[in-house]
Short mmCIF file of N, CA and C in Angstrom, two decimals:
data_model
loop_
_atom_site.label_atom_id
_atom_site.label_comp_id
_atom_site.label_asym_id
_atom_site.label_seq_id
_atom_site.Cartn_x
_atom_site.Cartn_y
_atom_site.Cartn_z
N MET A 1086 -22.61 91.52 -39.76
CA MET A 1086 -22.09 90.60 -38.78
C MET A 1086 -20.57 90.56 -38.83
N ASP A 1087 -20.01 90.56 -40.07
CA ASP A 1087 -18.56 90.52 -40.21
C ASP A 1087 -17.91 91.76 -39.61
N SER A 1088 -18.52 92.93 -39.76
CA SER A 1088 -17.92 94.15 -39.24
C SER A 1088 -17.93 94.17 -37.71
N ILE A 1089 -18.94 93.61 -37.10
CA ILE A 1089 -18.98 93.53 -35.63
C ILE A 1089 -17.87 92.60 -35.14
N PHE A 1090 -17.70 91.47 -35.82
CA PHE A 1090 -16.64 90.53 -35.45
C PHE A 1090 -15.26 91.18 -35.62
N ALA A 1091 -15.07 91.91 -36.71
CA ALA A 1091 -13.79 92.58 -36.96
C ALA A 1091 -13.52 93.64 -35.90
N LYS A 1092 -14.55 94.41 -35.53
CA LYS A 1092 -14.38 95.44 -34.49
C LYS A 1092 -14.06 94.81 -33.14
N LEU A 1093 -14.74 93.72 -32.82
CA LEU A 1093 -14.51 93.03 -31.56
C LEU A 1093 -13.09 92.45 -31.52
N THR A 1094 -12.64 91.88 -32.63
CA THR A 1094 -11.28 91.33 -32.70
C THR A 1094 -10.24 92.43 -32.53
N LEU A 1095 -10.44 93.56 -33.20
CA LEU A 1095 -9.52 94.69 -33.07
C LEU A 1095 -9.50 95.22 -31.65
N PHE A 1096 -10.66 95.33 -31.02
CA PHE A 1096 -10.77 95.80 -29.64
C PHE A 1096 -10.02 94.88 -28.68
N LEU A 1097 -10.25 93.56 -28.82
CA LEU A 1097 -9.59 92.60 -27.95
C LEU A 1097 -8.08 92.59 -28.17
N ALA A 1098 -7.65 92.73 -29.40
CA ALA A 1098 -6.22 92.77 -29.70
C ALA A 1098 -5.57 94.00 -29.07
N SER A 1099 -6.24 95.13 -29.12
CA SER A 1099 -5.66 96.33 -28.52
C SER A 1099 -5.60 96.22 -27.01
N ILE A 1100 -6.61 95.62 -26.39
CA ILE A 1100 -6.56 95.41 -24.94
C ILE A 1100 -5.44 94.44 -24.59
N PHE A 1101 -5.31 93.35 -25.35
CA PHE A 1101 -4.25 92.39 -25.11
C PHE A 1101 -2.89 93.06 -25.25
N GLY A 1102 -2.73 93.95 -26.21
CA GLY A 1102 -1.49 94.69 -26.39
C GLY A 1102 -1.18 95.59 -25.22
N LEU A 1103 -2.21 96.19 -24.62
CA LEU A 1103 -2.00 97.04 -23.46
C LEU A 1103 -1.62 96.22 -22.24
N VAL A 1104 -2.22 95.04 -22.10
CA VAL A 1104 -1.94 94.20 -20.94
C VAL A 1104 -0.54 93.62 -21.02
N THR A 1105 -0.16 93.08 -22.15
CA THR A 1105 1.14 92.45 -22.26
C THR A 1105 2.25 93.47 -22.50
N GLY A 1106 1.96 94.55 -23.16
CA GLY A 1106 2.94 95.57 -23.45
C GLY A 1106 3.94 95.13 -24.50
N PRO A 1107 4.69 96.08 -25.03
CA PRO A 1107 5.66 95.74 -26.06
C PRO A 1107 6.91 95.07 -25.47
N SER A 1108 7.62 94.35 -26.30
CA SER A 1108 8.90 93.77 -25.89
C SER A 1108 9.94 94.88 -25.86
N TYR A 1109 10.88 94.77 -24.95
CA TYR A 1109 11.96 95.75 -24.84
C TYR A 1109 13.34 95.13 -24.97
N VAL A 1110 13.51 93.91 -24.49
CA VAL A 1110 14.84 93.31 -24.39
C VAL A 1110 15.09 92.35 -25.55
N GLN A 1111 16.18 92.58 -26.26
CA GLN A 1111 16.67 91.64 -27.26
C GLN A 1111 18.11 91.31 -26.91
N LEU A 1112 18.39 90.02 -26.70
CA LEU A 1112 19.72 89.58 -26.30
C LEU A 1112 20.46 88.97 -27.48
N GLY A 1113 21.77 89.11 -27.46
CA GLY A 1113 22.60 88.53 -28.51
C GLY A 1113 22.75 87.03 -28.41
N ALA A 1114 22.43 86.44 -27.23
CA ALA A 1114 22.53 84.99 -27.05
C ALA A 1114 21.53 84.54 -26.00
N ASP A 1115 20.88 83.41 -26.30
CA ASP A 1115 19.94 82.82 -25.33
C ASP A 1115 20.64 81.80 -24.44
N ALA A 1116 21.72 81.20 -24.94
CA ALA A 1116 22.44 80.18 -24.18
C ALA A 1116 23.90 80.18 -24.58
N LEU A 1117 24.76 79.93 -23.59
CA LEU A 1117 26.20 79.87 -23.81
C LEU A 1117 26.72 78.59 -23.17
N THR A 1118 27.64 77.90 -23.84
CA THR A 1118 28.24 76.70 -23.29
C THR A 1118 29.75 76.80 -23.44
N TYR A 1119 30.47 76.52 -22.34
CA TYR A 1119 31.93 76.57 -22.35
C TYR A 1119 32.49 75.27 -21.81
N ASN A 1120 33.53 74.75 -22.48
CA ASN A 1120 34.29 73.60 -22.00
C ASN A 1120 35.60 74.15 -21.48
N PHE A 1121 35.88 73.91 -20.20
CA PHE A 1121 37.06 74.47 -19.54
C PHE A 1121 37.87 73.34 -18.92
N LYS A 1122 39.19 73.41 -19.11
CA LYS A 1122 40.10 72.47 -18.48
C LYS A 1122 41.04 73.25 -17.58
N THR A 1123 41.37 72.70 -16.43
CA THR A 1123 42.31 73.36 -15.53
C THR A 1123 43.58 73.69 -16.31
N GLY A 1124 44.01 74.93 -16.17
CA GLY A 1124 45.17 75.41 -16.92
C GLY A 1124 44.79 76.33 -18.06
N ASP A 1125 43.53 76.27 -18.49
CA ASP A 1125 43.06 77.20 -19.53
C ASP A 1125 42.99 78.61 -18.96
N ASN A 1126 42.94 79.60 -19.85
CA ASN A 1126 42.83 80.98 -19.41
C ASN A 1126 41.51 81.22 -18.68
N SER A 1127 41.60 81.87 -17.55
CA SER A 1127 40.42 82.22 -16.77
C SER A 1127 40.63 83.62 -16.24
N PRO A 1128 39.67 84.48 -16.19
CA PRO A 1128 38.26 84.22 -16.43
C PRO A 1128 37.94 84.18 -17.92
N ILE A 1129 36.79 83.61 -18.20
CA ILE A 1129 36.23 83.63 -19.55
C ILE A 1129 35.40 84.90 -19.65
N ILE A 1130 35.66 85.70 -20.67
CA ILE A 1130 34.95 86.96 -20.85
C ILE A 1130 34.01 86.83 -22.05
N TYR A 1131 32.75 87.24 -21.85
CA TYR A 1131 31.78 87.24 -22.95
C TYR A 1131 31.06 88.58 -22.94
N TYR A 1132 30.91 89.18 -24.11
CA TYR A 1132 30.21 90.45 -24.25
C TYR A 1132 28.78 90.16 -24.71
N LEU A 1133 27.83 90.35 -23.80
CA LEU A 1133 26.43 90.09 -24.11
C LEU A 1133 25.82 91.34 -24.73
N ASN A 1134 25.43 91.23 -25.98
CA ASN A 1134 24.83 92.32 -26.73
C ASN A 1134 23.37 92.47 -26.30
N VAL A 1135 22.98 93.69 -25.88
CA VAL A 1135 21.61 93.96 -25.42
C VAL A 1135 21.07 95.15 -26.20
N LYS A 1136 19.87 94.97 -26.78
CA LYS A 1136 19.25 96.03 -27.57
C LYS A 1136 17.89 96.38 -26.98
N ASN A 1137 17.61 97.68 -26.92
CA ASN A 1137 16.28 98.15 -26.53
C ASN A 1137 15.42 98.16 -27.78
N ILE A 1138 14.50 97.20 -27.88
CA ILE A 1138 13.60 97.13 -29.04
C ILE A 1138 12.23 97.73 -28.71
N GLY A 1139 12.12 98.33 -27.53
CA GLY A 1139 10.87 98.96 -27.13
C GLY A 1139 10.72 100.35 -27.71
N PRO A 1140 9.53 100.93 -27.55
CA PRO A 1140 9.29 102.25 -28.13
C PRO A 1140 9.85 103.41 -27.30
N LEU A 1141 10.22 103.17 -26.04
CA LEU A 1141 10.68 104.24 -25.16
C LEU A 1141 12.03 103.92 -24.53
N ARG A 1142 12.67 104.94 -24.01
CA ARG A 1142 13.89 104.78 -23.23
C ARG A 1142 13.55 103.99 -21.97
N ALA A 1143 14.44 103.10 -21.55
CA ALA A 1143 14.21 102.30 -20.35
C ALA A 1143 15.56 102.03 -19.67
N ARG A 1144 15.47 101.64 -18.40
CA ARG A 1144 16.67 101.22 -17.68
C ARG A 1144 16.79 99.70 -17.82
N PHE A 1145 17.99 99.24 -18.13
CA PHE A 1145 18.25 97.82 -18.28
C PHE A 1145 19.15 97.37 -17.14
N ASP A 1146 18.67 96.42 -16.36
CA ASP A 1146 19.41 95.87 -15.22
C ASP A 1146 19.83 94.44 -15.54
N ILE A 1147 21.05 94.09 -15.19
CA ILE A 1147 21.55 92.74 -15.42
C ILE A 1147 21.96 92.12 -14.10
N SER A 1148 21.70 90.82 -13.96
CA SER A 1148 22.08 90.11 -12.73
C SER A 1148 22.40 88.66 -13.07
N SER A 1149 23.11 88.01 -12.15
CA SER A 1149 23.47 86.61 -12.30
C SER A 1149 23.04 85.86 -11.04
N ASN A 1150 22.68 84.60 -11.20
CA ASN A 1150 22.27 83.80 -10.04
C ASN A 1150 23.40 82.92 -9.52
N ALA A 1151 24.63 83.11 -10.03
CA ALA A 1151 25.76 82.30 -9.60
C ALA A 1151 26.93 83.20 -9.21
N VAL A 1152 27.63 82.84 -8.15
CA VAL A 1152 28.76 83.65 -7.70
C VAL A 1152 29.94 83.59 -8.66
N TRP A 1153 29.98 82.57 -9.50
CA TRP A 1153 31.10 82.43 -10.42
C TRP A 1153 30.88 83.18 -11.74
N VAL A 1154 29.75 83.87 -11.87
CA VAL A 1154 29.48 84.72 -13.05
C VAL A 1154 29.22 86.14 -12.55
N SER A 1155 30.17 87.04 -12.83
CA SER A 1155 29.94 88.43 -12.48
C SER A 1155 29.55 89.20 -13.74
N VAL A 1156 28.73 90.22 -13.55
CA VAL A 1156 28.20 90.99 -14.67
C VAL A 1156 28.42 92.47 -14.44
N SER A 1157 28.66 93.20 -15.53
CA SER A 1157 28.80 94.65 -15.44
C SER A 1157 28.62 95.24 -16.83
N ARG A 1158 28.40 96.53 -16.86
CA ARG A 1158 28.29 97.22 -18.14
C ARG A 1158 29.69 97.38 -18.73
N GLU A 1159 29.80 97.20 -20.03
CA GLU A 1159 31.09 97.34 -20.69
C GLU A 1159 31.66 98.73 -20.43
N GLY A 1160 32.91 98.77 -19.96
CA GLY A 1160 33.57 100.04 -19.70
C GLY A 1160 33.32 100.61 -18.32
N PHE A 1161 32.45 99.98 -17.52
CA PHE A 1161 32.11 100.47 -16.19
C PHE A 1161 32.13 99.28 -15.22
N SER A 1162 33.22 99.10 -14.50
CA SER A 1162 33.28 97.95 -13.59
C SER A 1162 32.29 98.15 -12.44
N ALA A 1163 31.61 97.08 -12.09
CA ALA A 1163 30.65 97.02 -10.99
C ALA A 1163 29.35 97.78 -11.27
N VAL A 1164 29.12 98.27 -12.48
CA VAL A 1164 27.86 98.93 -12.83
C VAL A 1164 26.99 97.90 -13.53
N THR A 1165 25.79 97.66 -12.98
CA THR A 1165 24.94 96.60 -13.51
C THR A 1165 23.66 97.12 -14.15
N SER A 1166 23.60 98.40 -14.48
CA SER A 1166 22.43 98.92 -15.16
C SER A 1166 22.83 100.06 -16.08
N ALA A 1167 21.93 100.32 -17.04
CA ALA A 1167 22.16 101.41 -17.99
C ALA A 1167 20.83 101.85 -18.55
N GLU A 1168 20.67 103.14 -18.76
CA GLU A 1168 19.49 103.65 -19.45
C GLU A 1168 19.79 103.62 -20.94
N ILE A 1169 18.87 103.01 -21.69
CA ILE A 1169 19.09 102.82 -23.11
C ILE A 1169 17.92 103.40 -23.90
N ASN A 1170 18.24 104.22 -24.90
CA ASN A 1170 17.22 104.74 -25.79
C ASN A 1170 16.67 103.63 -26.68
N SER A 1171 15.50 103.87 -27.24
CA SER A 1171 14.90 102.93 -28.16
C SER A 1171 15.83 102.68 -29.35
N ASN A 1172 15.92 101.42 -29.78
CA ASN A 1172 16.77 100.99 -30.90
C ASN A 1172 18.26 101.23 -30.68
N THR A 1173 18.68 101.23 -29.43
CA THR A 1173 20.08 101.40 -29.09
C THR A 1173 20.63 100.09 -28.54
N VAL A 1174 21.90 99.82 -28.85
CA VAL A 1174 22.56 98.58 -28.43
C VAL A 1174 23.72 98.91 -27.51
N ILE A 1175 23.87 98.13 -26.43
CA ILE A 1175 25.05 98.22 -25.56
C ILE A 1175 25.52 96.80 -25.27
N ASN A 1176 26.69 96.71 -24.66
CA ASN A 1176 27.21 95.41 -24.22
C ASN A 1176 27.30 95.37 -22.71
N PHE A 1177 26.94 94.22 -22.16
CA PHE A 1177 27.24 93.91 -20.77
C PHE A 1177 28.33 92.85 -20.80
N VAL A 1178 29.22 92.88 -19.84
CA VAL A 1178 30.33 91.94 -19.77
C VAL A 1178 29.98 90.84 -18.77
N LEU A 1179 30.08 89.58 -19.23
CA LEU A 1179 29.92 88.43 -18.35
C LEU A 1179 31.32 87.90 -18.09
N GLU A 1180 31.70 87.84 -16.84
CA GLU A 1180 33.02 87.34 -16.45
C GLU A 1180 32.81 86.01 -15.72
N ILE A 1181 33.21 84.93 -16.36
CA ILE A 1181 32.97 83.59 -15.84
C ILE A 1181 34.26 83.09 -15.19
N GLN A 1182 34.23 82.96 -13.87
CA GLN A 1182 35.38 82.52 -13.10
C GLN A 1182 35.38 81.00 -13.01
N ALA A 1183 35.90 80.34 -14.03
CA ALA A 1183 35.86 78.88 -14.10
C ALA A 1183 36.69 78.24 -12.99
N ARG A 1184 37.73 78.92 -12.51
CA ARG A 1184 38.56 78.36 -11.43
C ARG A 1184 37.75 78.14 -10.16
N ASN A 1185 36.69 78.91 -9.96
CA ASN A 1185 35.90 78.83 -8.73
C ASN A 1185 34.78 77.81 -8.80
N VAL A 1186 34.76 77.01 -9.85
CA VAL A 1186 33.69 76.03 -10.05
C VAL A 1186 34.27 74.63 -9.88
N VAL A 1187 33.51 73.76 -9.25
CA VAL A 1187 33.95 72.38 -9.08
C VAL A 1187 33.91 71.66 -10.43
N ASP A 1188 34.68 70.58 -10.53
CA ASP A 1188 34.68 69.78 -11.75
C ASP A 1188 33.28 69.25 -12.03
N GLY A 1189 32.96 69.17 -13.30
CA GLY A 1189 31.65 68.68 -13.73
C GLY A 1189 30.93 69.76 -14.52
N SER A 1190 29.65 69.60 -14.64
CA SER A 1190 28.83 70.54 -15.39
C SER A 1190 28.08 71.45 -14.42
N SER A 1191 28.22 72.75 -14.60
CA SER A 1191 27.55 73.73 -13.75
C SER A 1191 26.71 74.66 -14.62
N GLN A 1192 25.60 75.12 -14.05
CA GLN A 1192 24.73 76.02 -14.79
C GLN A 1192 24.51 77.31 -14.02
N ALA A 1193 24.36 78.38 -14.79
CA ALA A 1193 24.04 79.69 -14.23
C ALA A 1193 23.05 80.36 -15.16
N GLN A 1194 22.45 81.42 -14.65
CA GLN A 1194 21.50 82.16 -15.47
C GLN A 1194 21.74 83.66 -15.28
N VAL A 1195 21.78 84.37 -16.40
CA VAL A 1195 21.91 85.82 -16.39
C VAL A 1195 20.57 86.39 -16.83
N THR A 1196 20.07 87.36 -16.06
CA THR A 1196 18.76 87.97 -16.34
C THR A 1196 18.95 89.44 -16.68
N VAL A 1197 18.28 89.88 -17.74
CA VAL A 1197 18.27 91.30 -18.11
C VAL A 1197 16.82 91.76 -18.01
N ASN A 1198 16.59 92.76 -17.15
CA ASN A 1198 15.26 93.34 -16.98
C ASN A 1198 15.23 94.75 -17.55
N ALA A 1199 14.16 95.06 -18.29
CA ALA A 1199 13.90 96.43 -18.73
C ALA A 1199 12.94 97.03 -17.71
N VAL A 1200 13.29 98.21 -17.19
CA VAL A 1200 12.52 98.85 -16.13
C VAL A 1200 12.00 100.19 -16.63
N ASP A 1201 10.71 100.43 -16.40
CA ASP A 1201 10.08 101.70 -16.78
C ASP A 1201 10.71 102.83 -15.96
N LEU A 1202 11.07 103.93 -16.60
CA LEU A 1202 11.74 105.03 -15.92
C LEU A 1202 10.81 105.87 -15.04
N VAL A 1203 9.49 105.72 -15.22
CA VAL A 1203 8.54 106.49 -14.41
C VAL A 1203 8.01 105.66 -13.24
N SER A 1204 7.50 104.48 -13.54
CA SER A 1204 6.88 103.66 -12.50
C SER A 1204 7.86 102.71 -11.81
N TYR A 1205 9.02 102.50 -12.40
CA TYR A 1205 10.04 101.55 -11.91
C TYR A 1205 9.56 100.10 -11.94
N ASP A 1206 8.54 99.82 -12.73
CA ASP A 1206 8.06 98.45 -12.92
C ASP A 1206 8.92 97.76 -13.97
N VAL A 1207 9.12 96.46 -13.79
CA VAL A 1207 9.79 95.66 -14.81
C VAL A 1207 8.81 95.48 -15.96
N ILE A 1208 9.18 95.93 -17.15
CA ILE A 1208 8.27 95.87 -18.30
C ILE A 1208 8.64 94.75 -19.27
N ASP A 1209 9.84 94.21 -19.14
CA ASP A 1209 10.24 93.06 -19.97
C ASP A 1209 11.44 92.41 -19.31
N SER A 1210 11.61 91.13 -19.56
CA SER A 1210 12.71 90.39 -18.97
C SER A 1210 13.12 89.25 -19.89
N LYS A 1211 14.43 89.05 -20.05
CA LYS A 1211 14.95 87.95 -20.85
C LYS A 1211 16.10 87.31 -20.07
N LYS A 1212 16.33 86.01 -20.34
CA LYS A 1212 17.38 85.27 -19.64
C LYS A 1212 18.31 84.59 -20.63
N THR A 1213 19.56 84.49 -20.22
CA THR A 1213 20.57 83.73 -20.94
C THR A 1213 21.12 82.68 -20.00
N SER A 1214 21.13 81.43 -20.44
CA SER A 1214 21.68 80.37 -19.60
C SER A 1214 23.14 80.14 -19.96
N ILE A 1215 23.91 79.79 -18.94
CA ILE A 1215 25.33 79.51 -19.13
C ILE A 1215 25.60 78.10 -18.59
N ILE A 1216 26.23 77.28 -19.41
CA ILE A 1216 26.65 75.94 -18.98
C ILE A 1216 28.17 75.92 -19.05
N LEU A 1217 28.78 75.55 -17.93
CA LEU A 1217 30.23 75.44 -17.86
C LEU A 1217 30.59 73.99 -17.57
N ASN A 1218 31.26 73.38 -18.51
CA ASN A 1218 31.74 72.00 -18.36
C ASN A 1218 33.21 72.08 -17.99
N LYS A 1219 33.51 71.76 -16.73
CA LYS A 1219 34.89 71.87 -16.25
C LYS A 1219 35.51 70.49 -16.10
N ASN A 1220 36.63 70.29 -16.77
CA ASN A 1220 37.41 69.05 -16.71
C ASN A 1220 36.57 67.81 -17.00
N ILE A 1221 35.69 67.94 -17.96
CA ILE A 1221 34.87 66.80 -18.37
C ILE A 1221 35.53 66.19 -19.59
N LYS A 1222 35.78 64.89 -19.51
CA LYS A 1222 36.36 64.19 -20.66
C LYS A 1222 35.25 63.95 -21.66
N ILE A 1223 35.53 64.35 -22.86
CA ILE A 1223 34.57 64.11 -23.94
C ILE A 1223 35.07 62.89 -24.68
N GLU A 1224 34.35 61.81 -24.53
CA GLU A 1224 34.76 60.56 -25.16
C GLU A 1224 34.16 60.47 -26.55
N THR A 1225 34.98 60.00 -27.44
CA THR A 1225 34.48 59.81 -28.80
C THR A 1225 34.28 58.32 -29.02
N ALA A 1226 33.22 58.00 -29.63
CA ALA A 1226 32.91 56.60 -29.90
C ALA A 1226 33.48 56.22 -31.26
N THR A 1227 34.06 55.05 -31.33
CA THR A 1227 34.57 54.54 -32.58
C THR A 1227 33.52 53.61 -33.17
N VAL A 1228 33.14 53.90 -34.37
CA VAL A 1228 32.12 53.09 -35.03
C VAL A 1228 32.82 52.08 -35.91
N VAL A 1229 32.57 50.80 -35.64
CA VAL A 1229 33.14 49.72 -36.44
C VAL A 1229 32.02 49.14 -37.28
N PRO A 1230 32.14 49.24 -38.59
CA PRO A 1230 31.06 48.71 -39.41
C PRO A 1230 31.01 47.18 -39.30
N SER A 1231 29.82 46.66 -39.27
CA SER A 1231 29.67 45.21 -39.21
C SER A 1231 29.87 44.65 -40.61
N PRO A 1232 30.44 43.43 -40.70
CA PRO A 1232 30.64 42.86 -42.04
C PRO A 1232 29.30 42.59 -42.70
N LEU A 1233 29.29 42.81 -43.98
CA LEU A 1233 28.06 42.58 -44.73
C LEU A 1233 27.83 41.08 -44.90
N THR A 1234 26.65 40.67 -44.66
CA THR A 1234 26.30 39.26 -44.87
C THR A 1234 25.51 39.18 -46.15
N SER A 1235 25.88 38.24 -46.95
CA SER A 1235 25.13 38.10 -48.19
C SER A 1235 24.07 37.04 -47.99
N ALA A 1236 22.88 37.50 -47.92
CA ALA A 1236 21.76 36.57 -47.72
C ALA A 1236 21.20 36.20 -49.08
N VAL A 1237 21.04 34.93 -49.30
CA VAL A 1237 20.47 34.46 -50.55
C VAL A 1237 19.00 34.17 -50.29
N PRO A 1238 18.17 34.87 -51.00
CA PRO A 1238 16.75 34.63 -50.76
C PRO A 1238 16.38 33.21 -51.15
N SER A 1239 15.54 32.63 -50.36
CA SER A 1239 15.09 31.25 -50.67
C SER A 1239 13.61 31.28 -50.93
N ALA A 1240 13.19 30.36 -51.72
CA ALA A 1240 11.78 30.28 -52.05
C ALA A 1240 11.32 28.84 -51.91
N THR A 1241 10.14 28.67 -51.51
CA THR A 1241 9.55 27.33 -51.43
C THR A 1241 8.56 27.20 -52.57
N VAL A 1242 8.73 26.15 -53.34
CA VAL A 1242 7.84 25.93 -54.47
C VAL A 1242 6.87 24.82 -54.10
N LEU A 1243 5.62 25.10 -54.23
CA LEU A 1243 4.59 24.11 -53.95
C LEU A 1243 4.12 23.49 -55.24
N LEU A 1244 4.11 22.16 -55.32
CA LEU A 1244 3.66 21.45 -56.52
C LEU A 1244 2.32 20.85 -56.31
#
């Protein structure tokens, strides 16, 4: 009985592995937060480290959902994809144009898709969120300790 259960578990695990497939995308950061004040250097440049952790060579495409975040492959302006061998690392450049963002907190998302070189199907996808706080005053609270009160315990004695 145990061997049938073990064989069934192994069979189901292998099918599940075929359906979900291996992971391909490993990102150097899942989330980025920047505090920007008018007059600071802009654009903000960040090098997003991307590694192919899959078993095969794949094409990696990067995109942004915000006009104030442009993306490209390091060393290649306006190129948003690269074929990467297994266990190889490259950088994509995120250029955050803080001047083009209204005051307050803004969010963007950068997506990296691994694409199969034969079928052109997306085989893995990861996202990095970007939060830009522009001209937000960060207030610090002053903690004033309350004076200690000396309470004298009282007891009632019943006679």
